């Protein structure tokens, strides 16, 4: 696809369909090159699921503490002083086929284990509260350097979290994550077909 | 309860328990006098439901478009220029007893009808998408001057919304809202016991 700009220059936009349809691994490395963050990958996948009436999942906006807002005449309000507040929940929630989904997404540059410090007490607390209400709760755990993405059920996360609180190790070894999670292979549409993993999780856990 | 301030003055804080337990109508007018906004009433009720493991419902933060953020040494990041963005969803969602709940809350000073302009296309669209996924979707509709609060099922709201699009009236008459909604009587704990109305709605609609 070629766009002609007014200045006469041409810009070639990378088209998804232009890529040859090879194996998932090829797609994977292509996406790795594109340099999307995990958040972008999830947002893009959610947009796909929404557009196709498959699920309604959104990222929650970051909470802001407003201090000073200007209201100029005939134009939009301008926030002139504000601070980031700590969220009291996870970043994502929504509905899929009658199920309430709730999750957070974390990345690490480590190659052998996933540091638990990526998670925060309020997120764990929130996930526990949602589990009590029969929600489908999990965390995306991505090893960026390995280009590997896992969906880790919240109950498994709690296990390692609680171990840590009792003086256990401060990270989850990759081999444990391989055992306890559903690995997600990158795709085209959606980028992360994570609802397949959610289906398996619902099936295994009988939520 | 009395608080002694350093300046020697006394401030009497209205204590909930200090109110005599009379009829719901009495509570109602007391809360009206306290001047809580509908948002505050809902947030307070959600905090009660959360603290008692009854439901996990949160208001989503307002989305902000950041333009300029300062990172001063040894202190928190300060947002120096930002703008309010239009939300793409409703304000509230969460989970109750396995059900996904999604709703918005609107107030009017009108006494005879509720103006549909309080709702926005993107909210209606979002509620329709959630209904397709079997969510429990509704709107709080408050007549502030009358101190009357209703839980209007989303499907009923769609009916009036679609009528309006076809040239029908731009507001929902109070008498129709009385018929189509569940009226919520104000309480102490929670301020708005709205999950009772949700139970009735689930029972009636068989979500």
Short mmCIF file of C-alpha atoms in Angstrom, two decimals, chain B residues 28-150:
data_model
loop_
_atom_site.label_atom_id
_atom_site.label_comp_id
_atom_site.label_asym_id
_atom_site.label_seq_id
_atom_site.Cartn_x
_atom_site.Cartn_y
_atom_site.Cartn_z
CA UNK B 28 -33.69 9.49 51.81
CA UNK B 29 -34.28 13.11 52.70
CA UNK B 30 -31.32 13.08 55.09
CA UNK B 31 -29.05 11.90 52.31
CA UNK B 32 -30.56 14.48 50.00
CA UNK B 33 -29.53 17.17 52.49
CA UNK B 34 -26.01 15.82 52.72
CA UNK B 35 -25.71 16.76 49.08
CA UNK B 36 -23.83 13.74 47.78
CA UNK B 37 -23.64 13.47 44.07
CA UNK B 38 -24.95 10.30 42.45
CA UNK B 39 -21.33 9.38 41.67
CA UNK B 40 -20.39 9.68 45.34
CA UNK B 41 -23.40 7.59 46.35
CA UNK B 42 -22.43 4.86 43.90
CA UNK B 43 -18.76 4.92 44.89
CA UNK B 44 -19.69 4.67 48.56
CA UNK B 45 -22.01 1.76 47.85
CA UNK B 46 -19.33 0.02 45.79
CA UNK B 47 -16.84 0.45 48.64
CA UNK B 48 -19.37 -1.20 50.96
CA UNK B 49 -19.97 -4.09 48.57
CA UNK B 50 -16.22 -4.56 48.11
CA UNK B 51 -15.45 -4.47 51.84
CA UNK B 52 -18.12 -7.12 52.43
CA UNK B 53 -17.05 -9.42 49.59
CA UNK B 54 -20.38 -8.90 47.86
CA UNK B 55 -19.20 -7.45 44.55
CA UNK B 56 -16.19 -5.84 42.89
CA UNK B 57 -17.39 -2.77 41.00
CA UNK B 58 -15.21 0.25 40.24
CA UNK B 59 -15.59 3.55 38.48
CA UNK B 60 -13.17 3.87 35.61
CA UNK B 61 -10.84 6.85 35.67
CA UNK B 62 -11.45 9.63 33.15
CA UNK B 63 -9.16 9.13 30.16
CA UNK B 64 -6.54 11.84 29.75
CA UNK B 65 -4.39 12.75 26.75
CA UNK B 66 -0.96 13.61 28.14
CA UNK B 67 1.02 16.30 26.32
CA UNK B 68 3.68 17.46 28.77
CA UNK B 69 4.95 15.74 31.89
CA UNK B 70 7.74 17.06 34.10
CA UNK B 71 9.92 14.69 36.09
CA UNK B 72 11.44 16.79 38.86
CA UNK B 73 14.33 15.28 40.79
CA UNK B 74 13.39 13.49 43.98
CA UNK B 75 9.64 14.08 43.57
CA UNK B 76 6.64 12.75 41.74
CA UNK B 77 6.04 13.33 38.03
CA UNK B 78 3.91 16.41 37.38
CA UNK B 79 1.50 16.57 34.45
CA UNK B 80 1.84 20.09 33.02
CA UNK B 81 -0.35 19.84 29.94
CA UNK B 82 -3.09 17.33 29.29
CA UNK B 83 -6.60 17.15 27.90
CA UNK B 84 -9.73 15.21 28.73
CA UNK B 85 -10.52 12.52 26.21
CA UNK B 86 -13.93 11.12 25.40
CA UNK B 87 -14.41 7.75 27.13
CA UNK B 88 -15.22 4.85 24.81
CA UNK B 89 -17.13 2.93 27.45
CA UNK B 90 -19.46 3.50 30.36
CA UNK B 91 -18.14 4.69 33.71
CA UNK B 92 -18.67 1.58 35.82
CA UNK B 93 -18.14 -2.13 35.50
CA UNK B 94 -17.25 -5.13 37.56
CA UNK B 95 -18.34 -8.51 38.80
CA UNK B 96 -21.14 -9.62 41.09
CA UNK B 97 -21.68 -13.27 41.87
CA UNK B 98 -20.31 -14.38 38.51
CA UNK B 99 -22.24 -11.73 36.58
CA UNK B 100 -20.52 -9.03 34.59
CA UNK B 101 -22.11 -5.68 35.45
CA UNK B 102 -21.81 -2.59 33.28
CA UNK B 103 -23.54 0.71 33.78
CA UNK B 104 -23.54 4.45 33.62
CA UNK B 105 -25.11 6.99 35.97
CA UNK B 106 -27.00 10.13 34.99
CA UNK B 107 -28.82 12.87 36.84
CA UNK B 108 -31.41 15.42 35.76
CA UNK B 109 -32.98 18.45 37.39
CA UNK B 110 -36.12 17.87 35.34
CA UNK B 111 -39.16 16.66 37.21
CA UNK B 112 -41.31 15.13 34.51
CA UNK B 113 -38.98 13.38 32.10
CA UNK B 114 -35.39 12.27 31.64
CA UNK B 115 -33.57 13.89 28.67
CA UNK B 116 -31.88 11.33 26.42
CA UNK B 117 -29.12 13.84 25.66
CA UNK B 118 -27.59 12.74 28.97
CA UNK B 119 -26.52 9.60 27.15
CA UNK B 120 -23.98 9.44 24.36
CA UNK B 121 -23.79 7.26 21.28
CA UNK B 122 -20.57 5.55 22.41
CA UNK B 123 -22.15 4.58 25.74
CA UNK B 124 -25.17 3.05 24.04
CA UNK B 125 -22.89 1.24 21.60
CA UNK B 126 -20.77 -0.11 24.44
CA UNK B 127 -23.83 -1.30 26.38
CA UNK B 128 -25.16 -3.06 23.26
CA UNK B 129 -21.81 -4.84 22.83
CA UNK B 130 -21.87 -5.97 26.48
CA UNK B 131 -25.47 -7.18 26.20
CA UNK B 132 -24.39 -9.36 23.26
CA UNK B 133 -21.85 -10.97 25.63
CA UNK B 134 -24.61 -11.61 28.22
CA UNK B 135 -23.63 -8.80 30.54
CA UNK B 136 -26.02 -7.30 33.09
CA UNK B 137 -26.28 -3.77 31.70
CA UNK B 138 -28.26 -0.80 32.93
CA UNK B 139 -28.23 2.89 33.70
CA UNK B 140 -28.82 4.73 36.93
CA UNK B 141 -31.28 7.52 36.27
CA UNK B 142 -31.73 10.06 39.04
CA UNK B 143 -34.30 12.82 39.32
CA UNK B 144 -32.33 15.03 41.68
CA UNK B 145 -35.13 17.47 42.49
CA UNK B 146 -37.46 14.61 43.30
CA UNK B 147 -34.77 12.61 45.12
CA UNK B 148 -35.79 9.53 43.17
CA UNK B 149 -33.34 7.01 41.77
CA UNK B 150 -34.06 4.31 39.21
#
